[in-house]
mmCIF file of C-alpha atoms and ligand atoms in Angstrom:
data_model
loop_
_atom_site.group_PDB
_atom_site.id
_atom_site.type_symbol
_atom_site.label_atom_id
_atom_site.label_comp_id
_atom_site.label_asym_id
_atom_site.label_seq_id
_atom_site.Cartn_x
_atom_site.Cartn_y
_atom_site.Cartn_z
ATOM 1 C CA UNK A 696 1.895 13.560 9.341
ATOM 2 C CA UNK A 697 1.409 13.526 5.602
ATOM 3 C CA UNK A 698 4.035 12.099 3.943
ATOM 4 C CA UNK A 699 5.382 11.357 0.351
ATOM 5 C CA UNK A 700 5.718 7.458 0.114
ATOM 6 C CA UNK A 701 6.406 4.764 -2.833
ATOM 7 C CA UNK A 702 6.126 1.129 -2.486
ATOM 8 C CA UNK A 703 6.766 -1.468 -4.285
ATOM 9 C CA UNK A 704 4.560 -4.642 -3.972
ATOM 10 C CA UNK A 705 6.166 -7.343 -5.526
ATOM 11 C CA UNK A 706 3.819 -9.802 -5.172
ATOM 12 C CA UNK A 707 4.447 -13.612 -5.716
ATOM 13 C CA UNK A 708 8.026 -12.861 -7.667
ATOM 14 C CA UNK A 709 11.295 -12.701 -6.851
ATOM 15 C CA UNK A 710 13.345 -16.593 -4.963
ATOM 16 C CA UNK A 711 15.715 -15.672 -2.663
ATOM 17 C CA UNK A 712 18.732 -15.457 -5.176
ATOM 18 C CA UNK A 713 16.509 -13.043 -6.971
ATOM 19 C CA UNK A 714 15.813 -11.124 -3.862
ATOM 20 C CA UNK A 715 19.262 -10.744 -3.223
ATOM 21 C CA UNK A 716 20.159 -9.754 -6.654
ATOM 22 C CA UNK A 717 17.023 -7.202 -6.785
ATOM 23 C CA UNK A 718 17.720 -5.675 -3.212
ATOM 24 C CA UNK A 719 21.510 -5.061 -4.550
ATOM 25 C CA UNK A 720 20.620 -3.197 -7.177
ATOM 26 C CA UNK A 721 18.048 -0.934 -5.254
ATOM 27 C CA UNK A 722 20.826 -0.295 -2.803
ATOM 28 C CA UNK A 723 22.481 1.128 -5.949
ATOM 29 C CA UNK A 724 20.213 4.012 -6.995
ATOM 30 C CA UNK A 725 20.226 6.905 -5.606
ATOM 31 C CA UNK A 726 17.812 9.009 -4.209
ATOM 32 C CA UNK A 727 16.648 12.628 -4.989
ATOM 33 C CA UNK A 728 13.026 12.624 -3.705
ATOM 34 C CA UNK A 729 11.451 13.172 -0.577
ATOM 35 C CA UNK A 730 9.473 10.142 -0.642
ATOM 36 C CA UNK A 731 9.898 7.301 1.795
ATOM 37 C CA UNK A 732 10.945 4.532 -0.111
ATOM 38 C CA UNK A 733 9.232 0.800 0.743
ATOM 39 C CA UNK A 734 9.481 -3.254 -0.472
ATOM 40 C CA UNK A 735 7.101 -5.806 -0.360
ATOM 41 C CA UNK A 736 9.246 -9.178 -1.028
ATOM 42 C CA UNK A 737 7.580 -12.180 -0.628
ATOM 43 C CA UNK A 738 7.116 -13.921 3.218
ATOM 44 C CA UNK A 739 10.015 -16.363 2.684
ATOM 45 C CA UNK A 740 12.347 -13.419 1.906
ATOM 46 C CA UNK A 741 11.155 -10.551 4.657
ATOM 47 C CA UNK A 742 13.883 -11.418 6.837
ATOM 48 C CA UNK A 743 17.127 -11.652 4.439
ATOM 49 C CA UNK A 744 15.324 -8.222 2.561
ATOM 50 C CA UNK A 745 15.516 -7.164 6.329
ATOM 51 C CA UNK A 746 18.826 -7.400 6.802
ATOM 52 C CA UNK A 747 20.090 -6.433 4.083
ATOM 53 C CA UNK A 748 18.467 -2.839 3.818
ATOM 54 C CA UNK A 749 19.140 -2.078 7.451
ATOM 55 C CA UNK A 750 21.545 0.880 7.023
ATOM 56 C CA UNK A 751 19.957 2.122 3.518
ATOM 57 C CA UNK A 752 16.735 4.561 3.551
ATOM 58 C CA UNK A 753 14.363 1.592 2.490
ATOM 59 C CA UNK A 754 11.822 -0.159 4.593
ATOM 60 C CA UNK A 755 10.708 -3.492 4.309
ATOM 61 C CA UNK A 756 7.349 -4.269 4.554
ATOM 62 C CA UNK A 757 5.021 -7.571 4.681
ATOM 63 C CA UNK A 758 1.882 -8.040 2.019
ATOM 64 C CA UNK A 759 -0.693 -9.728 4.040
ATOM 65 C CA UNK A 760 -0.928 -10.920 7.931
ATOM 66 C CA UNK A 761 -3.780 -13.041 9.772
ATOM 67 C CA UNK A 762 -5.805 -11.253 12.374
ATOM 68 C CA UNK A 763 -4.791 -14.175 14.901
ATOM 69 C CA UNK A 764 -2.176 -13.835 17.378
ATOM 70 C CA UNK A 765 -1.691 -16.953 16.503
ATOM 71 C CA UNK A 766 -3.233 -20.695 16.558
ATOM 72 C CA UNK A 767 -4.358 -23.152 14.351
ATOM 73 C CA UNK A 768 -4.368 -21.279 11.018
ATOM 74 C CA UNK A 769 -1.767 -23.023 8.697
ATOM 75 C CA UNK A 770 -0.135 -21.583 6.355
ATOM 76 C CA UNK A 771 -0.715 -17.977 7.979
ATOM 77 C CA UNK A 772 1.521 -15.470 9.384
ATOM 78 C CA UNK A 773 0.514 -13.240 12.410
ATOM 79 C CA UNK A 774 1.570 -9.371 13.090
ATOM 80 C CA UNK A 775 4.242 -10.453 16.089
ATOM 81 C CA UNK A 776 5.974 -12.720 13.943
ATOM 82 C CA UNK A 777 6.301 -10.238 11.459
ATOM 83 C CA UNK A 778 7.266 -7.699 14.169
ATOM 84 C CA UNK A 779 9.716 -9.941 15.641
ATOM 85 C CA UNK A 780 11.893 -10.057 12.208
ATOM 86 C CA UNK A 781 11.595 -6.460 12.843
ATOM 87 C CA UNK A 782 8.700 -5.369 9.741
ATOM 88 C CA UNK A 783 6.501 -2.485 11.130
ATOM 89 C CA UNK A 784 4.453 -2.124 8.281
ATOM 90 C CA UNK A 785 1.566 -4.287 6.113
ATOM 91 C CA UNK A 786 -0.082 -3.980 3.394
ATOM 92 C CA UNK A 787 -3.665 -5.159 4.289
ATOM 93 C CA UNK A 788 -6.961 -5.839 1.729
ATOM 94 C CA UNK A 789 -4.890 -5.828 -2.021
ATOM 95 C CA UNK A 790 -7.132 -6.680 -4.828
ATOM 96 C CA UNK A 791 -5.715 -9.843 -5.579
ATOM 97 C CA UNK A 792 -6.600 -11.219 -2.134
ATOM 98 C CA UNK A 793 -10.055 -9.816 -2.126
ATOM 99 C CA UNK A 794 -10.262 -11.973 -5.299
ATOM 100 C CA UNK A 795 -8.683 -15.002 -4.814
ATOM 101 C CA UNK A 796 -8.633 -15.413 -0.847
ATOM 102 C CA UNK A 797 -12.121 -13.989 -0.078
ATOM 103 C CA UNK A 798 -10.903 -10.767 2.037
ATOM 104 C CA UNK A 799 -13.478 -8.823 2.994
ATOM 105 C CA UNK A 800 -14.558 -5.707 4.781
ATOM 106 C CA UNK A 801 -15.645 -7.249 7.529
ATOM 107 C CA UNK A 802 -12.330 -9.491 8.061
ATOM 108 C CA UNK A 803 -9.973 -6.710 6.873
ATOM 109 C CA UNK A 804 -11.398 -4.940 10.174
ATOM 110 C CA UNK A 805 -9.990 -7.587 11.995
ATOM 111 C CA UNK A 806 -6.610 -7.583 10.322
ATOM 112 C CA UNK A 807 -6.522 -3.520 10.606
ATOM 113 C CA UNK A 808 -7.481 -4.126 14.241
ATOM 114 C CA UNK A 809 -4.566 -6.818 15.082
ATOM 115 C CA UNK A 810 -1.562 -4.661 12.843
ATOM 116 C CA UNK A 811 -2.730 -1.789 14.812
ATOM 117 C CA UNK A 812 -3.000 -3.324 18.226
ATOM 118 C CA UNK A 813 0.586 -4.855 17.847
ATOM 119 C CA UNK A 814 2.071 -1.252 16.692
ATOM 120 C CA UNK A 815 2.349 -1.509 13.231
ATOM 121 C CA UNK A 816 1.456 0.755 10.675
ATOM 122 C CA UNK A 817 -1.046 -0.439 7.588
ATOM 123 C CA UNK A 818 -1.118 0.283 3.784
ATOM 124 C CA UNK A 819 -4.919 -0.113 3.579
ATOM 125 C CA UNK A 820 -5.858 -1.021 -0.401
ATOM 126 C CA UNK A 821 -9.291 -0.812 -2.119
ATOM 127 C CA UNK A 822 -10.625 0.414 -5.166
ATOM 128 C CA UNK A 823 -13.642 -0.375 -7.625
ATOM 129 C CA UNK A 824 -13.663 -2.849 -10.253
ATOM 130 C CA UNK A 825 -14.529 -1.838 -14.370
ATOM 131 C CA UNK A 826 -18.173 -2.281 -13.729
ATOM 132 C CA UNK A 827 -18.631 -0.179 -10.722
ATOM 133 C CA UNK A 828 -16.600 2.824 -12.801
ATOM 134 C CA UNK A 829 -18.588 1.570 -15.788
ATOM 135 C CA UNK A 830 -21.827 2.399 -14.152
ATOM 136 C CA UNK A 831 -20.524 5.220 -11.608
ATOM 137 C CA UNK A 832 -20.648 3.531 -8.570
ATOM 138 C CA UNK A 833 -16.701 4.531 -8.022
ATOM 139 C CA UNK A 834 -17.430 6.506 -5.130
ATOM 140 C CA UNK A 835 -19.983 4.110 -3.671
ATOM 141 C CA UNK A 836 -18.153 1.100 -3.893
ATOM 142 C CA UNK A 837 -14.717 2.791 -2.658
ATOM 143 C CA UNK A 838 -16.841 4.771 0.290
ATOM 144 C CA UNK A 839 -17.966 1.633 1.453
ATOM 145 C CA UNK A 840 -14.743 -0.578 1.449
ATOM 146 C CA UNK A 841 -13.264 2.341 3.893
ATOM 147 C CA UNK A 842 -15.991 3.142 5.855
ATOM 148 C CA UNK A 843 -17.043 -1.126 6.648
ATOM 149 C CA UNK A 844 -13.133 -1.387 7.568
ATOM 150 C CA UNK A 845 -11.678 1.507 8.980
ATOM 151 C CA UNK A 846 -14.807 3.781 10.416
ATOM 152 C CA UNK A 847 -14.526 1.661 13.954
ATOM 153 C CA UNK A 848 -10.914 3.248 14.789
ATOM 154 C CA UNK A 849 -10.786 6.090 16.514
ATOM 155 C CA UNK A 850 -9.289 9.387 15.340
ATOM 156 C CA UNK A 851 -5.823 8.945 16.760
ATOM 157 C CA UNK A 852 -5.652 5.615 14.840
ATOM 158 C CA UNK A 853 -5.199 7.369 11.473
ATOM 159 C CA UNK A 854 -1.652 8.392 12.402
ATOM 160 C CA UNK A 855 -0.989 4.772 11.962
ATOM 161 C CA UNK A 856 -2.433 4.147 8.586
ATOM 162 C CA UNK A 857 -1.430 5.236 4.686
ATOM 163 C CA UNK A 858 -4.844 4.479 2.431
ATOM 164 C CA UNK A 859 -4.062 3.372 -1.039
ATOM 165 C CA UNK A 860 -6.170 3.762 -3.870
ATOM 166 C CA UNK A 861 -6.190 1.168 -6.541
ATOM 167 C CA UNK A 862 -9.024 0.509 -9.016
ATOM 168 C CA UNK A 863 -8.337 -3.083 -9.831
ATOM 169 C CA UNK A 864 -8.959 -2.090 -13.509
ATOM 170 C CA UNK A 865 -5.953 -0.218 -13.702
ATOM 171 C CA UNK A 866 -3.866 -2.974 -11.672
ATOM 172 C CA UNK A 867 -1.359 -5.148 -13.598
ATOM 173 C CA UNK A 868 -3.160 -4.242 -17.199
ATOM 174 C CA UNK A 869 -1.356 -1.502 -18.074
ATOM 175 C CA UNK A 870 -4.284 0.848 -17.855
ATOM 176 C CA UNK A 871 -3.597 3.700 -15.345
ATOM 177 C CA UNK A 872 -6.320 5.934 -13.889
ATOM 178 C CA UNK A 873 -6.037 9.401 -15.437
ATOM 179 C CA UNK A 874 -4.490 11.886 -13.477
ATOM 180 C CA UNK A 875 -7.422 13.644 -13.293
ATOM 181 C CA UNK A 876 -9.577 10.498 -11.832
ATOM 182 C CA UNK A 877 -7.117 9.888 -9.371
ATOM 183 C CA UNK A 878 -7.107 13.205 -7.822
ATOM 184 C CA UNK A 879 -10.869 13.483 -7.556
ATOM 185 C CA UNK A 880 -11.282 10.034 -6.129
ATOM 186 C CA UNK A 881 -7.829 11.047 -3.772
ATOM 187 C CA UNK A 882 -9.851 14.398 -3.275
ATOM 188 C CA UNK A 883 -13.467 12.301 -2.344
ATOM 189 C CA UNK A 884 -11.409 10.031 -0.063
ATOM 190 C CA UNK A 885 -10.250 12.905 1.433
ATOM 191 C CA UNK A 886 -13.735 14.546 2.085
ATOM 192 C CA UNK A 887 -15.058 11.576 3.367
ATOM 193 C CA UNK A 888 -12.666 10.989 6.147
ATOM 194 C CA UNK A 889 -12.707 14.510 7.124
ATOM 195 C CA UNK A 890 -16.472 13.981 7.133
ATOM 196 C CA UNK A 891 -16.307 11.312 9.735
ATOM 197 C CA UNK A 892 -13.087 12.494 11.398
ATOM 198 C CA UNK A 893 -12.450 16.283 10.700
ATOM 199 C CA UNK A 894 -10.024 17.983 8.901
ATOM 200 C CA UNK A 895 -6.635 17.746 10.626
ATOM 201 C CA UNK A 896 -6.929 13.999 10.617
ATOM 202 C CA UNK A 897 -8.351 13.847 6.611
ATOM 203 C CA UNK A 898 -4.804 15.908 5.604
ATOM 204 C CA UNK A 899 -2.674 14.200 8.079
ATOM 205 C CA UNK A 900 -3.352 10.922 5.948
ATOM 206 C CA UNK A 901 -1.381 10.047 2.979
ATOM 207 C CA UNK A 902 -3.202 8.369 0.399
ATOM 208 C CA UNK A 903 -0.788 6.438 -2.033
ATOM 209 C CA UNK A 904 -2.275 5.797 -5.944
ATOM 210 C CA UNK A 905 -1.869 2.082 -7.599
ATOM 211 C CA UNK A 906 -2.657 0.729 -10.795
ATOM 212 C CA UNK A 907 -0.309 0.581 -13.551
ATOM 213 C CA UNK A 908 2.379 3.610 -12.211
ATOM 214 C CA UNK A 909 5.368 3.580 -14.451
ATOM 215 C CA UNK A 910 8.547 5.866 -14.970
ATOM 216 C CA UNK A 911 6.082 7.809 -17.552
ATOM 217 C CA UNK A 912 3.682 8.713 -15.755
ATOM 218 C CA UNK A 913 4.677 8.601 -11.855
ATOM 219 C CA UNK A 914 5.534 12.846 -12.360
ATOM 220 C CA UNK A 915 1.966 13.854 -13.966
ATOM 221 C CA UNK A 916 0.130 11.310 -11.460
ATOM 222 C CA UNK A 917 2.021 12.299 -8.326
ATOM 223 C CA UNK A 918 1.809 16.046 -8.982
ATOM 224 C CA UNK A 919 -1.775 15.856 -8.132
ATOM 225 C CA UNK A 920 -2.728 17.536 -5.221
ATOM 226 C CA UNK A 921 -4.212 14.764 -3.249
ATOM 227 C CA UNK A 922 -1.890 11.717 -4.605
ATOM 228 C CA UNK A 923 0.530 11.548 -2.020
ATOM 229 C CA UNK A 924 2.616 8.240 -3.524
ATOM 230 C CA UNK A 925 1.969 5.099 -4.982
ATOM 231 C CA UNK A 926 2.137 1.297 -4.388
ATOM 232 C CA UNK A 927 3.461 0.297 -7.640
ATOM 233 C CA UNK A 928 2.936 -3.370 -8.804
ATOM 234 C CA UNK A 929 5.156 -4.524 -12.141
ATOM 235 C CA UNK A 930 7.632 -1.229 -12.011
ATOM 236 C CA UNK A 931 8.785 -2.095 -8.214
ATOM 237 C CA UNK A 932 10.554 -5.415 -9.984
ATOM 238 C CA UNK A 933 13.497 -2.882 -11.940
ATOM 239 C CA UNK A 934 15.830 -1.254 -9.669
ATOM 240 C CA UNK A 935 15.993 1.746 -12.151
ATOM 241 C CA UNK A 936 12.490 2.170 -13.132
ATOM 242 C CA UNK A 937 10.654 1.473 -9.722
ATOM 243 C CA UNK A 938 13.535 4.751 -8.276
ATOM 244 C CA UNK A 939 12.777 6.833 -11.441
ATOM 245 C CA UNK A 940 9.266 6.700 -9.895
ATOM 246 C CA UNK A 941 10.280 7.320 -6.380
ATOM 247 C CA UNK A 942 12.129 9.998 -7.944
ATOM 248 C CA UNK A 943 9.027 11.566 -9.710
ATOM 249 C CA UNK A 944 8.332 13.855 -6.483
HETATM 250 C C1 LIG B 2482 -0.481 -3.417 -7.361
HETATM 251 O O1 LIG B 2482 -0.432 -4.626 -7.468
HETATM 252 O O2 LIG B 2482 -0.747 -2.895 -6.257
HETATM 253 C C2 LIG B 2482 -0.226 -2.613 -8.533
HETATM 254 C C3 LIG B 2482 -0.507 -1.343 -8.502
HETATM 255 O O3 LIG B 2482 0.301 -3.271 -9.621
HETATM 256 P P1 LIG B 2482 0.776 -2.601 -11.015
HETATM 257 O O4 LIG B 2482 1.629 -1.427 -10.663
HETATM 258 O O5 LIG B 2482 1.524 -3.680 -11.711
HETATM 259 O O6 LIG B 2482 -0.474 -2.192 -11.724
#
């Protein structure tokens, strides 16, 4: 079912005495929104993050997985280990490790494949770069990146994953997608999985939009029809300014 949810991605930040000190404060704000609220602390800090949110209305959530149960692939983590420190969601195929760690379509299939397969649910990123909305290739480029990852699950699949759109122009620079150009690429996202899947699945899904969402412009951006929540990059690292956006629905 469609939902109303705001994650925070925090990236490579945040030790462990900073977790702890950013995880207190979070437990501090309150909440006045519908929207389910989600963090994204680093690997080394899932499990304290874990614990320490287990009776507050936040879920914790991993940033990347390998598609291997497991095996010689240092440095990796695989979907049961997350599970077994209790995380039931991923973020899978972020920008930054298209970029920098060669994900592609083809091997994000395989990472959508092993979340899924081991019950978790996936926050599926992708989104053009400046040159593809330069030239108008958005819709291309982002039709693409869903239908080479996600168009081999079945229908029932979908229940299990939240899409997020994130033009990597707008990610980190302080540039945010207008409101309008999110809700028509939220509203062609839309079309195209009901294309492929039908209708009831297409408005089941919640698509989340991410580039540059701050306390200023969370309420304009998330009033859009088809913008169901955001993964939010720089604001998730401020207790007060990553709720002011979960409080923007
Ligand atoms: C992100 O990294 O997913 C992101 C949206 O970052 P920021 O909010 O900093 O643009």
């Amino acid at each position: 079912m469609r939902k109303h949810i705001v994650a925070g991605n925090w990236k490579m930040n945040n030790d462990l005495a900073q977790t702890e000190d950013l995880v207190s404060d979070l437990k501090k704000q309150s909440k006045t929104s519908d929207a389910e609220v989600m963090i994204a602390p680093a690997t080394t800090n899932l499990w304290h993050a874990f614990q320490s949110v287990r009776e507050d209305d936040i879920e914790v959530i991993a940033q990347n997985m390998h598609f291997a149960e497991n095996g010689a692939y240092t440095g990796e983590v695989s979907a049961s280990m997350l599970k077994s420190i209790g995380i039931k969601t991923v973020i899978l195929g972020h920008s930054e490790r298209r970029a920098y760690f060669n994900e592609t379509d083809a091997s994000l299939a395989k990472k959508v494949d092993a979340a899924l397969s081991n019950d978790m649910r996936v926050i599926f990123c992708f989104g053009e770069e400046l040159a593809d909305r330069k030239s108008g290739n958005e819709a291309t480029v982002v039709e693409s990146q869903i239908k080479n990852a996600l168009f081999h699950l079945d229908a029932d699949a979908f229940e299990h994953i939240v899409l997020a759109y994130e033009p990597v122009w707008a990610i980190g620079t302080g540039e945010t997608a207008s409101p309008e150009q999110a809700q028509d690429m939220h509203a062609f996202i839309r079309k195209t999985l009901s294309n492929k899947y039908g209708n009831t699945v297409a408005n089941n899904v919640s698509i989340l939009y991410g580039g540059s969402v701050k306390p200023n412009n969370a309420k304009e951006i998330f009033g859009k029809p088809d913008v169901d929540g955001g993964l939010i990059g720089g604001a998730s690292l401020k207790a007060e300014d990553f709720y002011a956006i979960v409080n923007a629905f």
